[in-house]
Structures are given as structure tokens and as C-alpha cells.
Short mmCIF file of C-alpha atoms in Angstrom, two decimals:
data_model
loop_
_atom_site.label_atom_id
_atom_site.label_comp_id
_atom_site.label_asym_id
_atom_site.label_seq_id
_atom_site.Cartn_x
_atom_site.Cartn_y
_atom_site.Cartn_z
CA UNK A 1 0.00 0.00 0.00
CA UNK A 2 1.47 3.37 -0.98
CA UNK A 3 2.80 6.16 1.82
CA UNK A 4 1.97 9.38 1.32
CA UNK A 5 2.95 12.89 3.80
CA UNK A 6 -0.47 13.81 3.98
CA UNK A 7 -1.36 18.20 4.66
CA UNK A 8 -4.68 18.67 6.69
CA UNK A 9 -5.72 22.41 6.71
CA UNK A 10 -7.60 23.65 9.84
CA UNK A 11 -8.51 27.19 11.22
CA UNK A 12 -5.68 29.50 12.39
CA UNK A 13 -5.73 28.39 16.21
CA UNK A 14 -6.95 24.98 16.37
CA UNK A 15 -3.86 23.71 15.63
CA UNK A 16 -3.81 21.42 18.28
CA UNK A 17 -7.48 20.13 18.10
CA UNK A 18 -6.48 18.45 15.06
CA UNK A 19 -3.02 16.62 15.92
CA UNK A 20 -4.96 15.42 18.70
CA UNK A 21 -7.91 14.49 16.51
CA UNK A 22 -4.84 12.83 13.88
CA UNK A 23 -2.55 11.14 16.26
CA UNK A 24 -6.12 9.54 17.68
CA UNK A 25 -6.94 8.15 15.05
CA UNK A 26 -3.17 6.20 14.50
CA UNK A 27 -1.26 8.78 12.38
CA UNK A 28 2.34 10.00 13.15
CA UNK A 29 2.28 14.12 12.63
CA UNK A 30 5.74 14.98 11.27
CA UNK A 31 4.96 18.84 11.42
CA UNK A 32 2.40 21.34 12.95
CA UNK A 33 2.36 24.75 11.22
CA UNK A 34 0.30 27.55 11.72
CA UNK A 35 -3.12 26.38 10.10
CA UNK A 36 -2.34 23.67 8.75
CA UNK A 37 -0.72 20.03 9.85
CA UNK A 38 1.64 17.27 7.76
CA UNK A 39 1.49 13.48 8.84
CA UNK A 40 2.41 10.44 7.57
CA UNK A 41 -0.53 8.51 5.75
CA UNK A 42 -0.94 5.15 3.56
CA UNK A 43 -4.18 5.01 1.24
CA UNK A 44 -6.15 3.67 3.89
CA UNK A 45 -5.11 6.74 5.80
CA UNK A 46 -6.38 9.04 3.12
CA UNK A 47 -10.26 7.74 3.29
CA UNK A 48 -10.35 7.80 7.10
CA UNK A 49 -8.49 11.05 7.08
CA UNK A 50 -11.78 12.31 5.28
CA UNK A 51 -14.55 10.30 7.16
CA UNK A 52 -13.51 10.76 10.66
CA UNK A 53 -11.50 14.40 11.45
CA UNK A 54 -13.61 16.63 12.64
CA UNK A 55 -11.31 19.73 12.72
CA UNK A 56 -9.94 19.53 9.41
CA UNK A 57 -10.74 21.42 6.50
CA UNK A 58 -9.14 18.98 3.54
CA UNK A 59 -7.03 16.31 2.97
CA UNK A 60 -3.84 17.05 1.03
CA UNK A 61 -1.49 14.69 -0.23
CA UNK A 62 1.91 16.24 -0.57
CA UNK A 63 3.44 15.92 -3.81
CA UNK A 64 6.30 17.85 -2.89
CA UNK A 65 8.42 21.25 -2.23
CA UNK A 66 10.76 23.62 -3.31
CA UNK A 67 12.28 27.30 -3.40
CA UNK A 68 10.64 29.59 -5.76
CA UNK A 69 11.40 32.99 -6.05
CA UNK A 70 10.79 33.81 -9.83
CA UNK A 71 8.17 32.25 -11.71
CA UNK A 72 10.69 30.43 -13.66
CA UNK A 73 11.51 28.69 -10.60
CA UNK A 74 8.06 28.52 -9.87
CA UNK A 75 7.76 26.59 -13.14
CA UNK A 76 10.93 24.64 -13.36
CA UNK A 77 9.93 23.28 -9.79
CA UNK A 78 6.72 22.70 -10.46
CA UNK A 79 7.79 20.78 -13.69
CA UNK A 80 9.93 18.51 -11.48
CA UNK A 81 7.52 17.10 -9.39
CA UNK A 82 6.18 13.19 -10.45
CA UNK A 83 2.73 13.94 -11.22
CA UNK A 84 2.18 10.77 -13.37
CA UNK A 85 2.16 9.26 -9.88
CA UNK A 86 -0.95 10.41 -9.32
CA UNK A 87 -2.72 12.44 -12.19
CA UNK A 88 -3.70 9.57 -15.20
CA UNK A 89 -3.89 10.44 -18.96
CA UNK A 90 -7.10 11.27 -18.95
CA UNK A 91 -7.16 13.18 -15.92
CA UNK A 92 -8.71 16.82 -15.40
CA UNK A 93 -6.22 18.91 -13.55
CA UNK A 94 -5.96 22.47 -12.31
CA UNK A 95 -4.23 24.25 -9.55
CA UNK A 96 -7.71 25.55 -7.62
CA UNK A 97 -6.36 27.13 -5.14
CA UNK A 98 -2.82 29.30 -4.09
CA UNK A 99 -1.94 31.02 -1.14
CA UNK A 100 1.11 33.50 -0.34
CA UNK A 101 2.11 34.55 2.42
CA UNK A 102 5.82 36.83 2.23
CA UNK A 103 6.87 35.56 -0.53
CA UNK A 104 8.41 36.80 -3.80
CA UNK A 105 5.69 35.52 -5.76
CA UNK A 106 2.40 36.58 -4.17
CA UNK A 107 -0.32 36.46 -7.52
CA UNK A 108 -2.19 33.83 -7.17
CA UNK A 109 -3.54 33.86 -10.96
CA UNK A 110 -0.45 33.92 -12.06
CA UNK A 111 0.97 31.32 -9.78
CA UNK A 112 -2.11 28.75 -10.71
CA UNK A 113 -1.42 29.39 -14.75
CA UNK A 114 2.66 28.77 -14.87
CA UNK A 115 1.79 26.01 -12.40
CA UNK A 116 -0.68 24.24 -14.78
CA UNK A 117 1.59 24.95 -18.12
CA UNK A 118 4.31 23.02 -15.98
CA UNK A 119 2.06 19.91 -15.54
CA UNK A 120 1.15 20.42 -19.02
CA UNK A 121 4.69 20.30 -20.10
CA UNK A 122 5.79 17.29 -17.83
CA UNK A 123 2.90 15.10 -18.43
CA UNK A 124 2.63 15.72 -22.03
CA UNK A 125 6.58 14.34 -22.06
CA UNK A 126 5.49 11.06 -20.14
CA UNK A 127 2.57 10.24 -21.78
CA UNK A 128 3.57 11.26 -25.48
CA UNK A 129 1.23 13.32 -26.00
CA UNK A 130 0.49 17.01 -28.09
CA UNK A 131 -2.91 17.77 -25.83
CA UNK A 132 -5.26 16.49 -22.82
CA UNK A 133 -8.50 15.88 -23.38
CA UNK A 134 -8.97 16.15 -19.40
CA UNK A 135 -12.14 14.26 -19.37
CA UNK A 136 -11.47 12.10 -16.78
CA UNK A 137 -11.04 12.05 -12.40
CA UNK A 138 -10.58 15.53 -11.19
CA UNK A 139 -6.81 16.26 -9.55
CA UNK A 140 -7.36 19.91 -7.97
CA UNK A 141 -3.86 21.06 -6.97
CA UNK A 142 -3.72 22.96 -4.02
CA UNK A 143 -0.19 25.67 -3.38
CA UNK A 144 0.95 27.23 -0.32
CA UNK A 145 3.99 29.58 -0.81
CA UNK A 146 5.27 30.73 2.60
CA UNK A 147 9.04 32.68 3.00
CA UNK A 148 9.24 31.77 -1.25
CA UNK A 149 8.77 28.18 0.24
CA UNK A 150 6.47 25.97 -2.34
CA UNK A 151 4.41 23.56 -1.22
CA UNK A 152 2.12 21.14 -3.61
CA UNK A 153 -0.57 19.16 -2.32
CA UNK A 154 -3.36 17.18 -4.43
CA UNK A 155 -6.82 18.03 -2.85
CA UNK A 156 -8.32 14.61 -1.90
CA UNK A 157 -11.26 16.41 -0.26
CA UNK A 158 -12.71 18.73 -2.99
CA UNK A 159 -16.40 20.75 -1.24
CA UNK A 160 -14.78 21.11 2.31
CA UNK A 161 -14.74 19.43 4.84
CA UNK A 162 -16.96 21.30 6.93
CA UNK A 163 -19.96 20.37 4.32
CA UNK A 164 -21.19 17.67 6.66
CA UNK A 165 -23.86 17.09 3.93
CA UNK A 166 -26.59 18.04 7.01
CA UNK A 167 -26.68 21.85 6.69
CA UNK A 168 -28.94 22.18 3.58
CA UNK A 169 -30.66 25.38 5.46
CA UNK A 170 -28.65 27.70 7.27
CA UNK A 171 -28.64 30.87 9.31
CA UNK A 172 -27.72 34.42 8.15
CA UNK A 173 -24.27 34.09 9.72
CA UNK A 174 -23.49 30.22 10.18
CA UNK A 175 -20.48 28.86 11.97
CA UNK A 176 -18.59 26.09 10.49
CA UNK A 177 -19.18 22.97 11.23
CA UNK A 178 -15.79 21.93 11.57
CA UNK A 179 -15.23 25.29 13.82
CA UNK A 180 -17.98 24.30 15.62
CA UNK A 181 -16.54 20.75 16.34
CA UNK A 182 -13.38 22.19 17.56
CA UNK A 183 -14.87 24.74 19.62
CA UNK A 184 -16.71 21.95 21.42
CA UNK A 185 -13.58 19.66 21.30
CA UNK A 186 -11.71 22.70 23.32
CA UNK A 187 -14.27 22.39 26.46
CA UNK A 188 -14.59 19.68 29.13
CA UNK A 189 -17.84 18.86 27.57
CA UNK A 190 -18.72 15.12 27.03
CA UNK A 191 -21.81 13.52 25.48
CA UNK A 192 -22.70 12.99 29.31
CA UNK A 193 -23.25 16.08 30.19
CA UNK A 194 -25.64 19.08 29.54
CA UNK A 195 -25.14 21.63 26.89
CA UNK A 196 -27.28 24.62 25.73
CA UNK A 197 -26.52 26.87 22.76
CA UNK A 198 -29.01 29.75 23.48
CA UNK A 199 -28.09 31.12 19.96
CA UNK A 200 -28.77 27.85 18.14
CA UNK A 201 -29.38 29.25 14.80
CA UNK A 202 -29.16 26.37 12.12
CA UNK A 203 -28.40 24.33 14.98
CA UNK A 204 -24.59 23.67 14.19
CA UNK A 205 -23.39 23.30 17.83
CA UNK A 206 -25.88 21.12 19.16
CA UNK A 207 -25.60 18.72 15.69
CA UNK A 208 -21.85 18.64 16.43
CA UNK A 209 -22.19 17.88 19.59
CA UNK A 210 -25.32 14.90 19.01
CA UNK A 211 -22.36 13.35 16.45
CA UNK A 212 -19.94 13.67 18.87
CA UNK A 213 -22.46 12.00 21.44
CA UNK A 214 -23.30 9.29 19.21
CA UNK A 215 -19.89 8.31 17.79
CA UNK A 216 -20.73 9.85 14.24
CA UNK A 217 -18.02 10.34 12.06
CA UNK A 218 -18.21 13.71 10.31
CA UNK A 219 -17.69 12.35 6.70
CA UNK A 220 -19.55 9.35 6.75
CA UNK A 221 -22.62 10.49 5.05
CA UNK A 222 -20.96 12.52 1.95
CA UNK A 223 -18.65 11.93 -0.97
CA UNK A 224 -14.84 13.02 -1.55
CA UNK A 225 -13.02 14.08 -4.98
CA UNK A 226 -10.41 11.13 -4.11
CA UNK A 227 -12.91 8.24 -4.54
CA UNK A 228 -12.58 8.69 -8.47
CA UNK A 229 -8.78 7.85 -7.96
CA UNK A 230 -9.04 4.27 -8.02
CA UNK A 231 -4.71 3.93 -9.37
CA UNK A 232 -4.24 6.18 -6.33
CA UNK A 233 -6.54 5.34 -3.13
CA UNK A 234 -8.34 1.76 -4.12
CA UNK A 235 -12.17 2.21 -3.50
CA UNK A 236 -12.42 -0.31 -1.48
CA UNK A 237 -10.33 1.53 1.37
CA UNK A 238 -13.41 4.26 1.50
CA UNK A 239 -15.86 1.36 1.75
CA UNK A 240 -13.87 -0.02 4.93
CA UNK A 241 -13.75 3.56 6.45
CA UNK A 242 -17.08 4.02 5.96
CA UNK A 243 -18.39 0.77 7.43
CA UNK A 244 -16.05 1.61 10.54
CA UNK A 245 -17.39 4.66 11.13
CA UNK A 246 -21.25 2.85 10.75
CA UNK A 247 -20.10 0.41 13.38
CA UNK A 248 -19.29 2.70 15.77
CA UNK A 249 -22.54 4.67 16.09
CA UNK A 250 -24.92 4.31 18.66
CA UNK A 251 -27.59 6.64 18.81
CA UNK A 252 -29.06 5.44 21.84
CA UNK A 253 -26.71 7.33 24.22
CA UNK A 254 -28.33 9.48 26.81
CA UNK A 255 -27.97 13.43 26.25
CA UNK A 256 -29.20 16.72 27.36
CA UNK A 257 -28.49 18.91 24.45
CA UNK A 258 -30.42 22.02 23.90
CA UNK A 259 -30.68 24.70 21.40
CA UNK A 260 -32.84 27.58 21.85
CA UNK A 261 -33.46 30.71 19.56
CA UNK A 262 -36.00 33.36 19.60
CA UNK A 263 -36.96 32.78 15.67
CA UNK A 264 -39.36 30.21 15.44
CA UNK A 265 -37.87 29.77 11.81
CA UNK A 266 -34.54 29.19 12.70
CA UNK A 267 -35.86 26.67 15.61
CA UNK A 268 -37.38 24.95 12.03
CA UNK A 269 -34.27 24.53 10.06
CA UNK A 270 -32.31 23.16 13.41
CA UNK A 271 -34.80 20.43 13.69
CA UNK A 272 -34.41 19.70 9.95
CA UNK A 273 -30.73 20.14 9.90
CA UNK A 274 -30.60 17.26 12.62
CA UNK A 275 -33.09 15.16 11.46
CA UNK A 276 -30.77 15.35 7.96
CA UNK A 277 -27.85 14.59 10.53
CA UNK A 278 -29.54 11.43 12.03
CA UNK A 279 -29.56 12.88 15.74
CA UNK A 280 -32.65 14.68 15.75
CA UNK A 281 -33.73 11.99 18.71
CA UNK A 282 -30.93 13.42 20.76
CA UNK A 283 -31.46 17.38 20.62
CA UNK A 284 -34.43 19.59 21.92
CA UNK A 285 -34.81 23.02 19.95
CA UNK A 286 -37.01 25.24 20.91
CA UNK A 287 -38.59 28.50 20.73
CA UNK A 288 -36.79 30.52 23.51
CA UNK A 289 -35.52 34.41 24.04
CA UNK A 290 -32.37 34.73 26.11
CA UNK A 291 -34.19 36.20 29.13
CA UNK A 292 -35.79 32.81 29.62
CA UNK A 293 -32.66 31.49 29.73
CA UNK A 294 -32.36 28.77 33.18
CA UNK A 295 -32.01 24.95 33.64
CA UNK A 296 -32.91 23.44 36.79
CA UNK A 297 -29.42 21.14 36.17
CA UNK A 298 -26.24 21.65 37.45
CA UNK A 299 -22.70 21.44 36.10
CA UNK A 300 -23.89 22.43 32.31
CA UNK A 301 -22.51 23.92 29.48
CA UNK A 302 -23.67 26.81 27.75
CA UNK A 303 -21.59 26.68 24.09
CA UNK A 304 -22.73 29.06 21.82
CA UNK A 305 -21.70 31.69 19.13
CA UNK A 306 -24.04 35.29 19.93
CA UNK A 307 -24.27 37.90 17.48
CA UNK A 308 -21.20 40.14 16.41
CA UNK A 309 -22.81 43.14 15.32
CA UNK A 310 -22.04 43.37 11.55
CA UNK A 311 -24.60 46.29 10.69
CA UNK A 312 -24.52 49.48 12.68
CA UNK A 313 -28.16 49.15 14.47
CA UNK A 314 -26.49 45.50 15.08
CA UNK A 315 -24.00 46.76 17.04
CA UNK A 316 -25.78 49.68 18.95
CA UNK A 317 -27.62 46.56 20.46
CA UNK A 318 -24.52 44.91 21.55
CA UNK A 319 -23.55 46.51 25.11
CA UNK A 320 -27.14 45.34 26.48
CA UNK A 321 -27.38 41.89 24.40
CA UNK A 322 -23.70 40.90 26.18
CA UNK A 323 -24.82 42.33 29.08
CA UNK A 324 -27.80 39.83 29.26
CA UNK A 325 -25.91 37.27 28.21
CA UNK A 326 -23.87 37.58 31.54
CA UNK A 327 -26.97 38.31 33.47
CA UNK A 328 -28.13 34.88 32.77
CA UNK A 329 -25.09 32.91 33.23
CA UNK A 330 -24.62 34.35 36.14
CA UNK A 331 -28.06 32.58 37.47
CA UNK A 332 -26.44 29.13 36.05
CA UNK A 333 -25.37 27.44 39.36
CA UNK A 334 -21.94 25.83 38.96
CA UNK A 335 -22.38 25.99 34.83
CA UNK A 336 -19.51 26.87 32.49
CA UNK A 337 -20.09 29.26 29.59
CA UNK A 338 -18.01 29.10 25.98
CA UNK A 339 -18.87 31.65 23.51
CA UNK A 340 -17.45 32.87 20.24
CA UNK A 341 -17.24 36.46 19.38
CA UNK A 342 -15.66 38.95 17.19
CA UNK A 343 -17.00 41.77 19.38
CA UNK A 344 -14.00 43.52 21.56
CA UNK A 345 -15.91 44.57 24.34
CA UNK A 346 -17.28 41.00 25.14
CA UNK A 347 -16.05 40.20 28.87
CA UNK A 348 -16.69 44.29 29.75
CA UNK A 349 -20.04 43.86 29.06
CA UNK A 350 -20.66 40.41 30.06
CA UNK A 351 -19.26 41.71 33.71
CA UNK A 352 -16.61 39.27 34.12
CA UNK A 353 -13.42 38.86 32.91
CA UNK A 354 -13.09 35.06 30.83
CA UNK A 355 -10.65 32.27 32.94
CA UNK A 356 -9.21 32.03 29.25
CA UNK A 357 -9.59 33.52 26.33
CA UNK A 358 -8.11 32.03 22.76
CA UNK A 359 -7.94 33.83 19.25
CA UNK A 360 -8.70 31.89 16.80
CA UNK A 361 -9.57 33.07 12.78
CA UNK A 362 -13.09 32.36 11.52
CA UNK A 363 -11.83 33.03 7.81
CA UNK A 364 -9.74 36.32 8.14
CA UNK A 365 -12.04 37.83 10.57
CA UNK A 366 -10.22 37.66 14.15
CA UNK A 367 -12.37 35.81 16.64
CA UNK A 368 -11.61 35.36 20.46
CA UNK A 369 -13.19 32.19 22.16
CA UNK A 370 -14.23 32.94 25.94
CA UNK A 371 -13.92 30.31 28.18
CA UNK A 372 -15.83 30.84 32.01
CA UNK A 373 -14.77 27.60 33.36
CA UNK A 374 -17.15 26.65 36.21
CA UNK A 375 -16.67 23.84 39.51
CA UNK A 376 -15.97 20.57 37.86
CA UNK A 377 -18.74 17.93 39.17
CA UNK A 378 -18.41 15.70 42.13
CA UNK A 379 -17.22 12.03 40.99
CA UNK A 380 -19.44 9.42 40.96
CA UNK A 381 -19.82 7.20 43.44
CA UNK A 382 -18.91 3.66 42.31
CA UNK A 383 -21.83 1.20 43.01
CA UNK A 384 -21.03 -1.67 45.19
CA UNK A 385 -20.35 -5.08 43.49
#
């Protein structure tokens, strides 16, 4: 079975939510970088790469590196690399995506065209011919040029991974699903315990935290631009990850997981977002404004991601919506709040200054992750034998 140094992208931040999430799941990580990590990977590792990481935005496999600080280099490098390892005859390829960050070369139109007349020119060497018809498997070629540092990765993924497949209706400003995963993976929180996202939305942090709940691989229920690359990753290793990943669910677990909002449409298209997710059993949305906020539980979680203000009358209402939002917690006995915001004057106007606080980039706009950590629970008594 072929080895492959295999790039998963994540948010800037999470970092090390996903070399947990890799070296979990059996992988060696040879490198962690800022948003993005390298580990070592055979073809099996590429399909459960895909199916089971949570965090990640793609799967890359590395076809290799090298100094570029002209575009002949660019080219000349890019020629050099063995793509008939990977990209057949017939196959439709294209560098979709490149990224610069202070380097020489920083266009990335004019990075992706010399990169694809290099392919051009190498493969049309091995394989003898004038022209591609490119009707085949899609290869999307992914480039990340850092300090005039190349580095070439074949996108295994293609829609990202966050596309769970559940979220067909969404809110006017989702979070990812992947950032939602993280978010959760960040707090003490098991499937166990209570949870309430009071700003519920399209319901992404409850349905996160259901799969996690339930043992639900992220991937298992959509399809990756990979599975077409039968001389690469045999099909029958995504068939095996995917029957793993059915063997481990059980969606009989017990859970208290709540999501409330105060649009009766958005409570809607939770419930049908989980019931698309197959953990509708294990959430209740409902209908609720944030002054009824209360639980008559103890030791529970409130993870949720308020609004940031992005129009002005938005953010006029900010002071007194944060302000409420602390109100609240504060009747929580013994709970432990996690919220998401880019708005700067969070903790000043929730009245209480966050036990941590982590940035973390939602896209390029900077986000800081408030942690209130409450009193952990008292164990369990063990039951006499």
C-alpha cells in the first residue's frame, strides 16, 4: 500500500485540536504549522483522514516542495515534481487554489497558470502526448507559498470538509461545522453532560455535539473528490472507512443537548438540519428568548456563538445583548459558559473577565473564544459489586 505525507488544513488556532484528533486516530504528525498540519498517511489513511476528522478542513497529499522565487523557478519546480504518480492520462487537472504569504511571488492567478503549463509540459513528455482531453477524475492542486517556500498538495477532499452534507438550510451568519466541532472539542464537555446553545441558529453546535455523542463520524454520510482515484486510493479503502465509522454509532446514548433561539424559523431549520444529521432523537430546539434562559441542572454547558454586530443598528444593540448574556449565566449554578465572538468589548459587558480567552480566525475575521470555566462535578460514586 502506498505512503503518502499527507497536509490537513484547519482554522488558524486549532492547531492542536487536530493533531490530537490525527494522532487519535493512528497517524504520526511529522509537522504542525500555523493552520495547517503534515502526517504520515498510507491510502487507507487518506479515506479515514476524510470520514472521521472533525477539525480539518481537507485532505492534502503532498506531492512535494521547493524554493521559488521567480516564476521560472516557480515553473521549473513545479515541472519537477512526479505527477504521473498520481494524475492519469485522462485526468482533469488544475491548480484551484494558491496562497502566499511573504513571498516573492504573491499572484495567485499567475501562480495557478505557470503552475498548470508546468504539468502540461511534464505530463505531455510522459505520456507522449500534443494535448489532454482532461475528461477524466478531477486532480485539484492545491499551493501554499510561505518565505518563497512551495508547497504542492493534491486536494483529496474537494467541497470542504466542513460540508457535513446536514446543513442544507442555514442561518444568516453560520459557523462552520468543523469550527464548531473544535470549539466543542476545546471544552470539558462530554456527550454525558448538559449543553445549551441559546443562539442555536441552524443548529450547528448542538448537531456537532449529538455526532460527537453518538460516535458519528463527520464524513460518513458525503462523498470526496479522491474516490474517483481508483490507481491512487483503491475504493475499497473508503468502503472499509465508511463501514467503521457505521459500526461505531450508537444513537441510543443518553444526552441533554439544547438549542434555543428566539426565531421560530430558525428553531425549524435546526430540527431539519438534525433530522438530515440522524440525531434529531438526541437534541431539543425550541422557541426561547435569552431572558428565559435557566435549567434546573447543574454542572452544564452553555456553548454558543451570539451575534457580532455586523450592521450598525447591530452593534448599537450589543452593550445590552452581552450584558444579558452575563446576566443569565450568572443565574447558572456551577455551569460553564463558551462563547465565540468577534465583538472587543465581550467580557466588559458580560461583567466578568473570561478564565481564558483564545484567538482563533473564523476566515480572516479575528475571533476570540471565551472560556468561564465553572466547579468541575463531584465524581461518581462507584456502586457496590
Amino acid at each position: 500500500m502506498r505512503k503518502f505525507e499527507l497536509i490537513a488544513p484547519c482554522h488558524f488556532g486549532l492547531e492542536a485540536v487536530l493533531k490530537k484528533e490525527i494522532i487519535d486516530l493512528g497517524y504520526d504528525v511529522i509537522q504542525v504549522e500555523d493552520g495547517r498540519i503534515t502526517f504520515f498517511g498510507d491510502e487507507e489513511a487518506v479515506s479515514r483522514a476524510n470520514v472521521f476528522l472533525r477539525s480539518a478542513e481537507r485532505i492534502l497529499i503532498k506531492v512535494g516542495s521547493f524554493h521559488a522565487e521567480t516564476f521560472e523557478e516557480l515553473f521549473q519546480g513545479t515541472r519537477s515534481l512526479a505527477w504521473e504518480e498520481f494524475i492519469p492520462a485522462d485526468g482533469k487537472f488544475w491548480v484551484a487554489k494558491a496562497a502566499s504569504v511573504k513571498s516573492k511571488l504573491f499572484s495567485p492567478s499567475d501562480i495557478q497558470s505557470v503552475m498548470k503549463k508546468a504539468m502540461v509540459e511534464r505530463l505531455k513528455g510522459i505520456y507522449r502526448v500534443g494535448w489532454f482531453e482532461e475528461n477524466g477524475a478531477s486532480f485539484p492542486v492545491r499551493v501554499f507559498l510561505m518565505k518563497d517556500e512551495v508547497t504542492v498538495g493534491l486536494d483529496t477532499t474537494g467541497e470542504s470538509l466542513h460540508k457535513r452534507g446536514y446543513r442544507k438550510l442555514t442561518a444568516k451568519a453560520p459557523i462552520a461545522e468543523n469550527l464548531a466541532a473544535s470549539l466543542i472539542m476545546l471544552t470539558p464537555w462530554r456527550g454525558d453532560r448538559i449543553l445549551v446553545d441559546p443562539f442555536c441558529g441552524s443548529g450547528t453546535f448542538p448537531i456537532e455535539a449529538a455526532m460527537m455523542a453518538a460516535n458519528m463520524a463527520p464524513g460518513m454520510n458525503r462523498s470526496f473528490t479522491a474516490e474517483s482515484w481508483t490507481e491512487v486510493v483503491g475504493r475499497r479503502n473508503w468502503y472499509d472507512a465508511v463501514d467503521e465509522a457505521g459500526e461505531m454509532v450508537d444513537l441510543n446514548v443518553d444526552t441533554d443537548i439544547q438549542g434555543y433561539d428566539i426565531d421560530e424559523k430558525m428553531v425549524a431549520v435546526s430540527r431539519e438540519n438534525a433530522r438530515l444529521a440522524g440525531v434529531e432523537k438526541l437534541i431539543h430546539f425550541q422557541r426561547r428568548p435569552l431572558s428565559e434562559l435557566r435549567h434546573p441542572k447543574k454542572y452544564g454547558f452553555l456553548i454558543t456563538n451570539p451575534p457580532y454586530g455586523e450592521r450598525l443598528e447591530e452593534k448599537e444593540a450589543l452593550p445590552a445583548l452581552y450584558r444579558e448574556i452575563g446576566e443569565r449565566f450568572a443565574g447558572l449554578d456551577s455551569w460553564s459558559m463558551y462563547l465565540i465572538t468577534a465583538y472587543e468589548n465581550a467580557e466588559r459587558d458580560i461583567g466578568r473577565k473570561a478564565d481564558k480567552n483564545r484567538k482563533i480566525y473564523n476566515g480572516m475575521m479575528k475571533t476570540y473564544f471565551y472560556q468561564y470555566l465553572g466547579p468541575k462535578p463531584p465524581k461518581r460514586q462507584k456502586q457496590d459489586r
